[in-house]
Amino acid sequence: MPVNIESKLAQQLVSWIKQDAMRMQVLEACATVFTELAIDDWLIAAGFVRNLVWDKLHDYEACKLNDIDVIYYCRHDTNEIRDKTIELQLSRLIPPEIAGLLSVKNQARMHTRNTDDAYQSCVDAMSYWPEKQTAVGVKLTRPSNMSSLEHQIEVKNFFGLQSLFDLSLSHNPKRDMTVFEQRVEQKRWLVNYRKLTLISKK
């Protein structure tokens, strides 16, 4: 896809997120916590982004936040207890009614659970997720060349944004098809988002 089209899609996504006070609050909380931990490679991904786009493209009035998957990459401490500690820190900075949606995972250890080669970054980890449309994440950054203290939203993805915006639902060949099919059924995407098109395996 041409870079300018990808850029426009990213701009649209950023615009929608900025209009969503709850999502912005979660992003700001993550920026605060991960800055304190000196961890630069982090994202809020999966349904936090995917569902927002699909909600908007289906003209749903309420873009409900029901998924807060926070991923980060740190080789120095891969203990699962650290993930829980970060979850607790974040839960204190966001509204209590959504704190229970938090899931924090260090991608430097997740390859062992998934029997993959070691991941090299958050984006590399997303490249193994069962469906391509889920492999999109966002974070807040403060550009070093800007004097402003205001953070900017940065969009990271592996497969590009077109398949997310064109309402397709496609399997990532790095994952077993059965896992993909189970997720499609369990999450009821085709029921909740009737404009989606399931891309059959070729």
Coordinates of N, CA and C in Angstrom, one line a residue:
M1 N 0.8 -1.2 0.0 CA 0.0 0.0 0.0 C 0.9 1.2 0.0
P2 N 0.5 2.3 -0.8 CA 1.3 3.5 -0.8 C 1.5 4.1 0.6
V3 N 2.6 4.7 0.8 CA 2.9 5.2 2.2 C 1.9 6.3 2.5
N4 N 1.5 7.2 1.5 CA 0.6 8.3 1.8 C -0.8 7.8 2.3
I5 N -1.2 6.6 1.8 CA -2.5 6.1 2.2 C -2.4 5.5 3.6
E6 N -1.3 4.8 3.9 CA -1.1 4.3 5.3 C -1.0 5.5 6.2
S7 N -0.4 6.6 5.8 CA -0.3 7.8 6.7 C -1.6 8.3 7.0
K8 N -2.5 8.4 5.9 CA -3.8 8.9 6.1 C -4.7 8.1 7.1
L9 N -4.5 6.7 6.9 CA -5.2 5.8 7.8 C -4.8 6.0 9.3
A10 N -3.5 6.2 9.4 CA -2.9 6.4 10.8 C -3.4 7.7 11.3
Q11 N -3.5 8.7 10.5 CA -4.0 10.0 11.0 C -5.5 9.9 11.4
Q12 N -6.3 9.1 10.7 CA -7.7 8.9 11.0 C -7.8 8.2 12.4
L13 N -6.9 7.1 12.5 CA -6.9 6.4 13.8 C -6.6 7.3 15.0
V14 N -5.5 8.1 14.8 CA -5.1 9.0 15.8 C -6.2 10.0 16.2
S15 N -6.9 10.5 15.2 CA -8.0 11.4 15.4 C -9.1 10.8 16.2
W16 N -9.5 9.6 15.9 CA -10.5 8.9 16.7 C -10.1 8.6 18.1
I17 N -8.8 8.3 18.3 CA -8.4 8.1 19.7 C -8.4 9.4 20.5
K18 N -8.0 10.4 19.9 CA -8.0 11.7 20.6 C -9.4 12.2 21.0
Q19 N -10.4 11.7 20.3 CA -11.8 12.0 20.6 C -12.3 11.1 21.7
D20 N -11.6 10.1 22.1 CA -12.0 9.1 23.1 C -11.3 9.4 24.4
A21 N -12.0 10.1 25.3 CA -11.4 10.5 26.6 C -10.9 9.3 27.4
M22 N -11.6 8.2 27.4 CA -11.2 7.1 28.2 C -9.9 6.4 27.6
R23 N -9.9 6.3 26.3 CA -8.6 5.7 25.7 C -7.4 6.6 26.0
M24 N -7.7 7.9 25.9 CA -6.6 8.9 26.1 C -6.1 8.8 27.5
Q25 N -7.0 8.6 28.5 CA -6.6 8.5 29.9 C -5.7 7.2 30.1
V26 N -6.1 6.1 29.4 CA -5.3 4.9 29.6 C -3.9 5.1 28.9
L27 N -3.8 5.7 27.8 CA -2.6 6.0 27.1 C -1.7 6.9 28.0
E28 N -2.2 7.9 28.6 CA -1.5 8.8 29.4 C -0.9 8.1 30.7
A29 N -1.7 7.2 31.2 CA -1.3 6.4 32.4 C -0.1 5.5 32.0
C30 N -0.2 4.8 30.8 CA 0.9 4.0 30.4 C 2.1 4.8 30.1
A31 N 2.0 6.0 29.5 CA 3.2 6.8 29.3 C 3.8 7.2 30.6
T32 N 3.1 7.5 31.6 CA 3.6 7.8 32.9 C 4.4 6.7 33.5
V33 N 3.8 5.5 33.5 CA 4.4 4.4 34.2 C 5.6 3.9 33.5
F34 N 5.5 3.8 32.1 CA 6.7 3.2 31.4 C 7.8 4.3 31.3
T35 N 7.5 5.5 31.4 CA 8.6 6.5 31.5 C 9.3 6.4 32.8
E36 N 8.6 6.2 33.9 CA 9.2 6.0 35.2 C 10.1 4.7 35.2
L37 N 9.7 3.7 34.4 CA 10.4 2.4 34.4 C 11.5 2.5 33.3
A38 N 11.6 3.6 32.6 CA 12.6 3.7 31.5 C 12.5 2.6 30.5
I39 N 11.2 2.3 30.2 CA 10.9 1.3 29.1 C 10.3 2.1 28.0
D40 N 10.9 2.1 26.8 CA 10.5 2.8 25.7 C 9.6 2.0 24.7
D41 N 9.8 0.7 24.7 CA 9.1 -0.2 23.7 C 7.9 -0.7 24.4
W42 N 6.8 0.0 24.3 CA 5.5 -0.4 24.8 C 4.4 0.0 23.9
L43 N 3.2 -0.7 24.0 CA 2.1 -0.3 23.1 C 0.8 -0.8 23.9
I44 N -0.3 -0.1 23.5 CA -1.6 -0.7 23.9 C -2.2 -1.2 22.5
A45 N -2.4 -2.4 22.4 CA -2.7 -3.0 21.1 C -4.0 -3.8 21.2
A46 N -4.2 -4.7 20.2 CA -5.3 -5.6 20.0 C -6.7 -4.8 20.0
G47 N -7.6 -5.3 20.9 CA -9.0 -4.7 20.8 C -9.0 -3.2 21.2
F48 N -8.1 -2.7 21.9 CA -8.0 -1.3 22.2 C -8.1 -0.4 21.0
V49 N -7.4 -0.9 19.9 CA -7.3 -0.2 18.6 C -8.3 -0.8 17.7
R50 N -8.3 -2.2 17.5 CA -9.1 -2.8 16.5 C -10.6 -2.6 16.7
N51 N -11.1 -2.7 17.9 CA -12.5 -2.5 18.1 C -12.9 -1.1 17.9
L52 N -12.1 -0.1 18.2 CA -12.4 1.3 18.0 C -12.6 1.5 16.5
V53 N -11.7 1.0 15.7 CA -11.8 1.2 14.2 C -13.1 0.5 13.7
W54 N -13.3 -0.7 14.1 CA -14.5 -1.4 13.7 C -15.8 -0.7 14.1
D55 N -15.8 -0.2 15.4 CA -17.0 0.5 15.9 C -17.3 1.7 15.0
K56 N -16.2 2.5 14.7 CA -16.4 3.7 14.0 C -16.9 3.4 12.5
L57 N -16.3 2.4 11.9 CA -16.7 2.0 10.6 C -18.1 1.4 10.5
H58 N -18.6 0.9 11.6 CA -20.0 0.4 11.7 C -21.0 1.5 12.2
D59 N -20.5 2.7 12.4 CA -21.3 3.8 12.8 C -22.0 3.6 14.2
Y60 N -21.3 2.8 15.0 CA -21.8 2.6 16.4 C -21.6 3.9 17.2
E61 N -22.6 4.3 17.9 CA -22.5 5.6 18.6 C -21.6 5.5 19.8
A62 N -21.6 4.3 20.5 CA -20.8 4.1 21.6 C -19.6 3.2 21.2
C63 N -18.4 3.7 21.3 CA -17.2 2.9 21.1 C -16.7 2.3 22.4
K64 N -17.3 1.3 22.8 CA -17.1 0.7 24.2 C -15.6 0.2 24.3
L65 N -15.0 0.6 25.4 CA -13.7 0.1 25.7 C -13.8 -1.2 26.6
N66 N -13.5 -2.3 26.0 CA -13.7 -3.6 26.7 C -12.4 -4.5 26.6
D67 N -11.3 -3.8 26.2 CA -10.1 -4.6 26.1 C -8.9 -3.6 26.2
I68 N -8.0 -3.9 27.2 CA -6.9 -3.0 27.4 C -5.6 -3.9 27.5
D69 N -5.1 -4.3 26.3 CA -4.0 -5.2 26.2 C -2.7 -4.3 26.1
V70 N -2.0 -4.3 27.2 CA -0.7 -3.5 27.2 C 0.5 -4.4 27.0
I71 N 1.3 -4.2 26.1 CA 2.4 -5.0 25.8 C 3.7 -4.1 25.9
Y72 N 4.8 -4.7 26.4 CA 6.0 -4.0 26.5 C 7.2 -5.0 26.2
Y73 N 8.4 -4.5 26.0 CA 9.5 -5.4 25.8 C 10.6 -5.0 26.6
C74 N 11.0 -5.9 27.5 CA 12.2 -5.7 28.4 C 12.8 -7.0 28.7
R75 N 14.1 -7.2 28.2 CA 14.8 -8.4 28.5 C 15.4 -8.5 29.9
H76 N 15.5 -7.4 30.6 CA 16.2 -7.4 31.8 C 15.4 -8.1 33.0
D77 N 14.1 -8.0 32.9 CA 13.3 -8.6 33.9 C 12.0 -9.2 33.3
T78 N 12.0 -10.5 33.1 CA 10.9 -11.2 32.5 C 10.0 -11.9 33.4
N79 N 10.1 -11.6 34.7 CA 9.3 -12.3 35.7 C 7.9 -11.8 35.6
E80 N 6.9 -12.8 35.6 CA 5.5 -12.4 35.4 C 5.0 -11.5 36.6
I81 N 5.7 -11.6 37.7 CA 5.3 -10.7 38.8 C 5.4 -9.2 38.4
R82 N 6.4 -8.9 37.6 CA 6.6 -7.5 37.2 C 5.4 -7.1 36.4
D83 N 4.8 -7.9 35.6 CA 3.6 -7.6 34.8 C 2.5 -7.2 35.7
K84 N 2.3 -8.0 36.8 CA 1.2 -7.7 37.7 C 1.5 -6.4 38.5
T85 N 2.7 -6.2 38.8 CA 3.1 -4.9 39.4 C 2.7 -3.7 38.6
I86 N 3.0 -3.8 37.3 CA 2.7 -2.7 36.3 C 1.2 -2.6 36.2
E87 N 0.5 -3.7 36.2 CA -1.0 -3.6 36.1 C -1.5 -2.9 37.3
L88 N -0.9 -3.1 38.5 CA -1.4 -2.4 39.7 C -1.1 -0.9 39.6
Q89 N 0.1 -0.6 39.1 CA 0.4 0.8 39.0 C -0.5 1.5 38.0
L90 N -0.8 0.9 36.9 CA -1.8 1.5 35.9 C -3.2 1.6 36.5
S91 N -3.6 0.6 37.2 CA -5.0 0.6 37.7 C -5.2 1.7 38.7
R92 N -4.2 2.3 39.3 CA -4.3 3.4 40.2 C -4.5 4.7 39.4
L93 N -4.2 4.7 38.1 CA -4.2 5.9 37.3 C -5.3 6.0 36.4
I94 N -6.2 5.0 36.3 CA -7.3 5.0 35.4 C -8.6 4.8 36.2
P95 N -9.7 5.1 35.6 CA -11.0 4.9 36.3 C -11.2 3.4 36.8
P96 N -11.7 3.2 38.0 CA -11.8 1.8 38.5 C -12.7 0.9 37.7
E97 N -13.7 1.5 37.0 CA -14.6 0.7 36.2 C -13.9 0.0 35.0
I98 N -12.7 0.5 34.6 CA -12.1 -0.2 33.5 C -10.7 -0.8 33.9
A99 N -10.4 -0.7 35.2 CA -9.1 -1.2 35.7 C -9.0 -2.7 35.5
G100 N -10.2 -3.4 35.6 CA -10.2 -4.8 35.5 C -10.0 -5.3 34.1
L101 N -10.0 -4.4 33.1 CA -9.8 -4.8 31.7 C -8.3 -4.9 31.4
L102 N -7.4 -4.5 32.3 CA -6.0 -4.4 32.0 C -5.4 -5.8 31.9
S103 N -4.5 -6.0 30.9 CA -3.7 -7.1 30.8 C -2.3 -6.7 30.3
V104 N -1.3 -6.9 31.1 CA 0.0 -6.4 30.8 C 0.9 -7.6 30.6
K105 N 1.6 -7.7 29.5 CA 2.5 -8.8 29.2 C 3.8 -8.3 28.6
N106 N 4.9 -8.8 29.2 CA 6.3 -8.5 28.7 C 6.5 -9.5 27.5
Q107 N 6.7 -8.9 26.3 CA 6.8 -9.8 25.1 C 8.2 -10.4 25.0
A108 N 9.1 -10.1 25.9 CA 10.4 -10.7 25.9 C 10.3 -12.1 26.5
R109 N 9.2 -12.5 27.1 CA 9.0 -13.8 27.6 C 7.9 -14.6 27.0
M110 N 7.0 -13.9 26.2 CA 5.8 -14.6 25.7 C 6.1 -15.6 24.6
H111 N 7.3 -15.5 24.0 CA 7.6 -16.5 23.0 C 7.6 -17.9 23.5
T112 N 8.0 -18.1 24.8 CA 8.1 -19.4 25.4 C 6.8 -20.0 25.5
R113 N 5.8 -19.3 25.9 CA 4.4 -19.8 26.0 C 3.9 -20.2 24.6
N114 N 4.3 -19.4 23.6 CA 3.7 -19.7 22.3 C 4.6 -20.6 21.4
T115 N 5.7 -21.1 22.0 CA 6.7 -21.9 21.3 C 7.2 -21.3 20.0
D116 N 7.5 -20.0 20.1 CA 8.1 -19.3 18.9 C 9.5 -19.0 19.2
D117 N 10.2 -18.5 18.1 CA 11.5 -18.0 18.3 C 11.4 -16.7 19.2
A118 N 12.5 -16.4 19.9 CA 12.4 -15.2 20.8 C 12.0 -13.9 20.0
Y119 N 11.1 -13.2 20.6 CA 10.7 -11.9 19.9 C 11.7 -10.9 20.2
Q120 N 11.8 -10.0 19.2 CA 12.9 -8.9 19.3 C 12.3 -7.6 19.7
S121 N 11.0 -7.4 19.7 CA 10.4 -6.1 20.0 C 8.9 -6.4 20.1
C122 N 8.1 -5.3 20.5 CA 6.7 -5.4 20.6 C 6.1 -5.7 19.2
V123 N 6.6 -5.0 18.2 CA 6.1 -5.1 16.8 C 6.4 -6.5 16.3
D124 N 7.6 -7.1 16.6 CA 7.9 -8.4 16.2 C 7.0 -9.4 16.8
A125 N 6.7 -9.2 18.1 CA 5.7 -10.1 18.8 C 4.4 -10.1 18.2
M126 N 3.9 -8.9 17.8 CA 2.6 -8.8 17.1 C 2.5 -9.5 15.8
S127 N 3.7 -9.7 15.2 CA 3.7 -10.3 13.9 C 3.3 -11.8 14.0
Y128 N 3.2 -12.3 15.2 CA 2.8 -13.7 15.4 C 1.3 -13.9 15.9
W129 N 0.6 -12.8 16.0 CA -0.7 -12.8 16.5 C -1.7 -13.5 15.5
P130 N -2.7 -14.2 15.9 CA -3.5 -15.1 15.1 C -4.2 -14.4 13.9
E131 N -4.6 -13.1 14.1 CA -5.3 -12.4 13.0 C -4.5 -11.1 12.7
K132 N -4.4 -10.7 11.5 CA -3.6 -9.6 11.1 C -4.2 -8.2 11.6
Q133 N -5.5 -8.2 11.7 CA -6.1 -6.9 12.1 C -5.9 -6.6 13.6
T134 N -5.4 -7.5 14.4 CA -5.1 -7.3 15.8 C -3.7 -6.7 16.0
A135 N -2.9 -6.9 15.0 CA -1.5 -6.5 15.2 C -1.2 -5.0 15.0
V136 N -2.0 -4.2 15.7 CA -1.9 -2.7 15.6 C -1.9 -2.2 17.0
G137 N -0.9 -1.3 17.3 CA -0.8 -0.8 18.7 C -0.5 0.7 18.6
V138 N -0.8 1.4 19.7 CA -0.5 2.8 19.8 C 0.2 3.1 21.1
K139 N 0.9 4.2 21.2 CA 1.6 4.7 22.4 C 1.7 6.2 22.3
L140 N 2.0 6.8 23.4 CA 2.3 8.2 23.5 C 3.8 8.4 23.5
T141 N 4.2 9.4 22.7 CA 5.7 9.7 22.6 C 5.8 11.2 22.7
R142 N 7.0 11.6 23.2 CA 7.3 13.0 23.2 C 8.5 13.2 22.3
P143 N 8.3 13.7 21.1 CA 9.5 13.9 20.2 C 10.6 14.7 20.8
S144 N 11.8 14.2 20.6 CA 13.0 14.9 21.2 C 13.3 16.2 20.5
N145 N 12.8 16.4 19.3 CA 13.1 17.6 18.6 C 12.1 18.7 18.7
M146 N 11.1 18.4 19.7 CA 10.1 19.4 19.9 C 10.2 20.0 21.3
S147 N 10.0 21.3 21.4 CA 10.0 21.9 22.7 C 8.8 21.7 23.5
S148 N 7.7 21.3 22.8 CA 6.4 21.1 23.5 C 6.5 19.9 24.4
L149 N 5.8 20.0 25.6 CA 5.8 18.9 26.5 C 4.6 17.9 26.2
E150 N 3.8 18.3 25.2 CA 2.7 17.4 24.8 C 3.1 16.2 24.1
H151 N 2.5 15.1 24.6 CA 2.8 13.8 23.9 C 2.1 13.7 22.6
Q152 N 2.6 12.9 21.7 CA 1.9 12.6 20.4 C 1.6 11.1 20.4
I153 N 0.5 10.8 19.7 CA 0.1 9.4 19.5 C 0.9 8.8 18.3
E154 N 1.6 7.7 18.6 CA 2.3 7.0 17.6 C 1.6 5.6 17.3
V155 N 1.5 5.3 16.0 CA 0.8 4.1 15.6 C 1.9 3.1 15.1
K156 N 1.8 1.9 15.7 CA 2.8 0.8 15.3 C 2.0 -0.4 14.8
N157 N 2.4 -1.0 13.7 CA 1.7 -2.2 13.2 C 2.7 -3.0 12.4
F158 N 2.3 -4.3 12.1 CA 3.2 -5.1 11.4 C 2.6 -5.4 10.0
F159 N 1.3 -5.5 9.8 CA 0.7 -5.9 8.5 C 0.2 -4.7 7.8
G160 N 0.3 -3.5 8.3 CA -0.3 -2.3 7.7 C -1.7 -2.1 8.3
L161 N -2.3 -1.0 7.9 CA -3.6 -0.6 8.4 C -4.8 -0.9 7.5
Q162 N -4.4 -1.2 6.2 CA -5.5 -1.3 5.2 C -6.5 -2.4 5.6
S163 N -6.0 -3.6 6.0 CA -6.9 -4.7 6.3 C -7.8 -4.4 7.5
L164 N -7.3 -3.6 8.4 CA -8.1 -3.2 9.5 C -9.2 -2.2 9.1
F165 N -8.9 -1.3 8.2 CA -9.9 -0.3 7.8 C -10.8 -0.8 6.6
D166 N -10.4 -1.8 5.9 CA -11.3 -2.3 4.9 C -12.2 -3.4 5.4
L167 N -12.2 -3.6 6.7 CA -13.2 -4.5 7.4 C -13.0 -6.0 7.0
S168 N -11.8 -6.4 6.7 CA -11.5 -7.8 6.5 C -11.0 -8.4 7.8
L169 N -11.1 -9.7 7.8 CA -10.7 -10.5 9.0 C -9.9 -11.7 8.4
S170 N -8.6 -11.6 8.6 CA -7.7 -12.6 7.9 C -6.7 -13.2 8.9
H171 N -6.5 -14.5 8.6 CA -5.6 -15.4 9.4 C -4.1 -15.0 9.1
N172 N -3.4 -15.0 10.2 CA -1.9 -14.8 10.1 C -1.3 -16.2 9.9
P173 N -0.6 -16.5 8.8 CA -0.1 -17.8 8.5 C 0.9 -18.3 9.5
K174 N 1.4 -17.4 10.4 CA 2.4 -17.8 11.4 C 1.7 -18.6 12.5
R175 N 0.4 -18.5 12.6 CA -0.4 -19.2 13.6 C -1.3 -20.3 13.0
D176 N -1.6 -21.3 13.8 CA -2.4 -22.4 13.3 C -3.8 -21.9 13.0
M177 N -4.4 -22.3 11.9 CA -5.7 -21.9 11.5 C -6.8 -22.1 12.5
T178 N -6.6 -23.2 13.2 CA -7.6 -23.6 14.3 C -7.7 -22.5 15.4
V179 N -6.6 -22.0 15.7 CA -6.5 -20.9 16.7 C -7.3 -19.7 16.2
F180 N -7.1 -19.3 15.0 CA -7.8 -18.2 14.4 C -9.3 -18.5 14.4
E181 N -9.7 -19.6 13.9 CA -11.1 -19.9 13.8 C -11.8 -19.9 15.2
Q182 N -11.1 -20.4 16.2 CA -11.6 -20.4 17.5 C -11.8 -19.0 18.0
R183 N -10.9 -18.2 17.8 CA -11.0 -16.8 18.2 C -12.2 -16.1 17.5
V184 N -12.3 -16.3 16.2 CA -13.4 -15.7 15.5 C -14.8 -16.1 16.1
E185 N -14.9 -17.4 16.4 CA -16.1 -17.9 17.0 C -16.3 -17.3 18.4
Q186 N -15.3 -17.4 19.3 CA -15.4 -17.1 20.7 C -15.7 -15.6 20.8
K187 N -15.1 -14.8 20.0 CA -15.2 -13.3 20.2 C -16.4 -12.8 19.4
R188 N -17.0 -13.6 18.6 CA -18.3 -13.2 17.9 C -18.1 -12.0 17.0
W189 N -16.9 -11.9 16.4 CA -16.7 -10.7 15.6 C -17.7 -10.6 14.4
L190 N -17.9 -11.7 13.8 CA -18.8 -11.7 12.6 C -20.3 -11.4 13.0
V191 N -20.6 -11.6 14.2 CA -21.9 -11.3 14.7 C -22.0 -9.8 15.1
N192 N -21.0 -9.4 15.9 CA -21.0 -8.0 16.4 C -20.7 -7.0 15.3
Y193 N -19.9 -7.4 14.3 CA -19.5 -6.5 13.3 C -19.9 -7.1 11.9
R194 N -21.1 -6.8 11.5 CA -21.7 -7.5 10.3 C -21.1 -7.1 9.0
K195 N -20.3 -6.0 9.0 CA -19.7 -5.6 7.7 C -18.4 -6.3 7.5
L196 N -17.9 -7.0 8.5 CA -16.7 -7.7 8.3 C -16.7 -8.8 7.2
T197 N -15.6 -9.0 6.5 CA -15.5 -10.1 5.5 C -14.4 -11.0 6.0
L198 N -14.8 -12.3 6.2 CA -13.8 -13.3 6.5 C -13.0 -13.7 5.3
I199 N -11.7 -13.5 5.4 CA -10.9 -13.9 4.3 C -10.5 -15.4 4.4
S200 N -10.9 -16.2 3.4 CA -10.7 -17.6 3.5 C -9.2 -17.9 3.2
K201 N -8.8 -19.0 3.8 CA -7.4 -19.4 3.6 C -7.2 -19.8 2.1
K202 N -6.1 -19.3 1.5 CA -5.9 -19.7 0.1 C -5.0 -20.9 0.0

